[in-house]
Short mmCIF file of C-alpha atoms in Angstrom, two decimals:
data_model
loop_
_atom_site.label_atom_id
_atom_site.label_comp_id
_atom_site.label_asym_id
_atom_site.label_seq_id
_atom_site.Cartn_x
_atom_site.Cartn_y
_atom_site.Cartn_z
CA MET M 1124 -1.96 -8.92 10.94
CA SER M 1125 -1.13 -5.63 12.59
CA PHE M 1126 -1.66 -2.36 10.80
CA ASP M 1127 1.89 -1.34 11.63
CA ASP M 1128 3.29 -4.42 9.90
CA ALA M 1129 1.04 -3.91 6.88
CA LEU M 1130 1.94 -0.23 6.57
CA ILE M 1131 5.64 -0.91 6.95
CA ALA M 1132 5.40 -3.62 4.28
CA LEU M 1133 3.54 -1.28 1.93
CA ALA M 1134 6.01 1.56 2.48
CA ASP M 1135 8.37 -0.03 -0.05
CA PRO M 1136 7.44 0.80 -3.66
CA THR M 1137 8.65 -2.57 -4.97
CA ARG M 1138 6.43 -4.42 -2.51
CA ARG M 1139 3.48 -2.30 -3.61
CA VAL M 1140 4.16 -3.35 -7.22
CA VAL M 1141 4.34 -7.01 -6.13
CA LEU M 1142 1.03 -6.67 -4.29
CA GLU M 1143 -0.59 -4.93 -7.27
CA ARG M 1144 0.48 -7.79 -9.55
CA LEU M 1145 -0.83 -10.39 -7.13
CA VAL M 1146 -4.19 -8.61 -6.94
CA LYS M 1147 -4.65 -9.43 -10.63
CA ARG M 1148 -3.92 -13.14 -10.17
CA PRO M 1149 -2.13 -15.55 -7.84
CA CYS M 1150 1.38 -16.22 -9.05
CA ALA M 1151 4.40 -18.44 -8.46
CA LEU M 1152 7.67 -16.81 -7.44
CA VAL M 1153 9.34 -17.77 -10.73
CA ASP M 1154 6.59 -16.19 -12.82
CA LEU M 1155 6.46 -13.09 -10.68
CA ALA M 1156 10.25 -12.66 -10.81
CA GLN M 1157 10.17 -12.85 -14.62
CA GLU M 1158 7.56 -10.08 -14.71
CA MET M 1159 9.49 -7.91 -12.24
CA LEU M 1160 12.56 -7.13 -14.33
CA PRO M 1161 15.05 -5.71 -13.25
CA VAL M 1162 14.35 -7.05 -9.73
CA SER M 1163 16.17 -10.32 -9.03
CA ARG M 1164 14.40 -13.52 -8.00
CA PRO M 1165 15.93 -13.52 -4.49
CA ALA M 1166 14.79 -9.90 -4.05
CA VAL M 1167 11.23 -10.79 -5.13
CA ALA M 1168 11.30 -13.73 -2.69
CA GLN M 1169 12.34 -11.40 0.13
CA HIS M 1170 9.57 -8.93 -0.72
CA LEU M 1171 7.03 -11.77 -0.75
CA LYS M 1172 8.28 -12.93 2.64
CA VAL M 1173 7.75 -9.45 4.12
CA LEU M 1174 4.26 -9.24 2.61
CA GLU M 1175 3.44 -12.72 3.95
CA GLU M 1176 4.71 -11.88 7.44
CA ALA M 1177 2.60 -8.71 7.38
CA GLY M 1178 -0.44 -10.86 6.62
CA LEU M 1179 -1.10 -9.31 3.23
CA VAL M 1180 -0.15 -12.36 1.15
CA THR M 1181 -0.95 -16.06 1.51
CA VAL M 1182 1.06 -19.00 0.18
CA SER M 1183 -0.31 -22.26 -1.17
CA ARG M 1184 1.49 -25.26 -2.62
CA ASP M 1185 0.83 -27.10 -5.84
CA GLY M 1186 3.37 -29.88 -6.00
CA ILE M 1187 6.78 -28.29 -5.59
CA ARG M 1188 5.63 -24.79 -6.61
CA GLN M 1189 4.45 -22.17 -4.18
CA PHE M 1190 1.74 -19.79 -5.30
CA TYR M 1191 1.28 -16.39 -3.72
CA ALA M 1192 -2.05 -14.59 -3.52
CA VAL M 1193 -3.32 -11.45 -1.87
CA ASP M 1194 -5.26 -11.97 1.35
CA MET M 1195 -8.26 -9.86 0.40
CA GLU M 1196 -9.58 -9.79 3.98
CA ALA M 1197 -6.33 -8.23 5.16
CA VAL M 1198 -6.39 -5.68 2.34
CA ALA M 1199 -10.03 -4.89 3.18
CA ALA M 1200 -9.04 -4.32 6.83
CA VAL M 1201 -6.28 -1.90 5.79
CA ARG M 1202 -8.72 -0.12 3.48
CA GLU M 1203 -11.28 0.17 6.29
CA TYR M 1204 -8.58 1.62 8.54
CA PHE M 1205 -7.78 4.32 5.96
CA ASN M 1206 -11.47 4.99 5.32
CA THR M 1207 -11.94 5.64 9.05
CA VAL M 1208 -8.86 7.86 9.27
CA TRP M 1209 -9.88 9.92 6.22
CA SER M 1210 -13.49 10.14 7.35
CA ASP M 1211 -12.40 11.46 10.75
CA ALA M 1212 -10.01 13.93 9.11
CA ILE M 1213 -12.71 15.22 6.76
CA GLN M 1214 -15.16 15.64 9.65
CA ALA M 1215 -12.54 17.58 11.64
CA LEU M 1216 -11.82 19.76 8.63
CA LYS M 1217 -15.51 20.52 8.14
CA ALA M 1218 -15.89 21.41 11.82
CA ALA M 1219 -12.87 23.73 11.85
CA GLU M 1220 -13.16 27.47 11.33
CA PRO M 1221 -12.55 28.58 7.79
CA PRO M 1222 -9.10 30.11 7.36
CA LYS M 1223 -8.90 33.88 7.51
CA PRO M 1224 -7.80 35.58 4.32
CA PRO M 1225 -4.29 37.03 4.43
CA PRO M 1226 -4.03 40.78 4.96
CA SER M 1227 -3.98 42.88 1.84
CA TRP M 1228 -0.50 44.00 0.89
CA ARG M 1229 -1.65 46.65 -1.55
CA ARG M 1230 -0.18 50.07 -1.02
CA ARG M 1231 -2.47 52.99 -0.64
CA PHE M 1232 -1.57 56.10 -2.54
#
C-alpha cells in the first residue's frame, strides 16, 4: 500500500462511505450494494476494486460469495501518517511567532 494510492482512494466520498460501512462489519458486494442506494451494484464493485488496489480492503471467499473487509493495519498506517503530519504542523505552529495585531483603523478626532 502506498499513501498516495490510499489518499486517492479516500478522496472520493462514496468510497469513504463504503469504507465506513465495512469498518462496522465485513460484507458481500450484494449486501453492500443494497445498503448503498442509490449507488448501483457495478458502481459499488468499482469502488471496492479501487479500495482493494489501494490496500485498504481485503477480499475473502466463502463458496461463490466474496466478502470485503477493511484491512485495519493499512488504516492504522494511514492514521499514523496523519498523526505525524498533524503533530509536526502543531509543533511548527507553536514555534512560530504569534501574529501581530492589525493596525487600529479608528479615527482620531
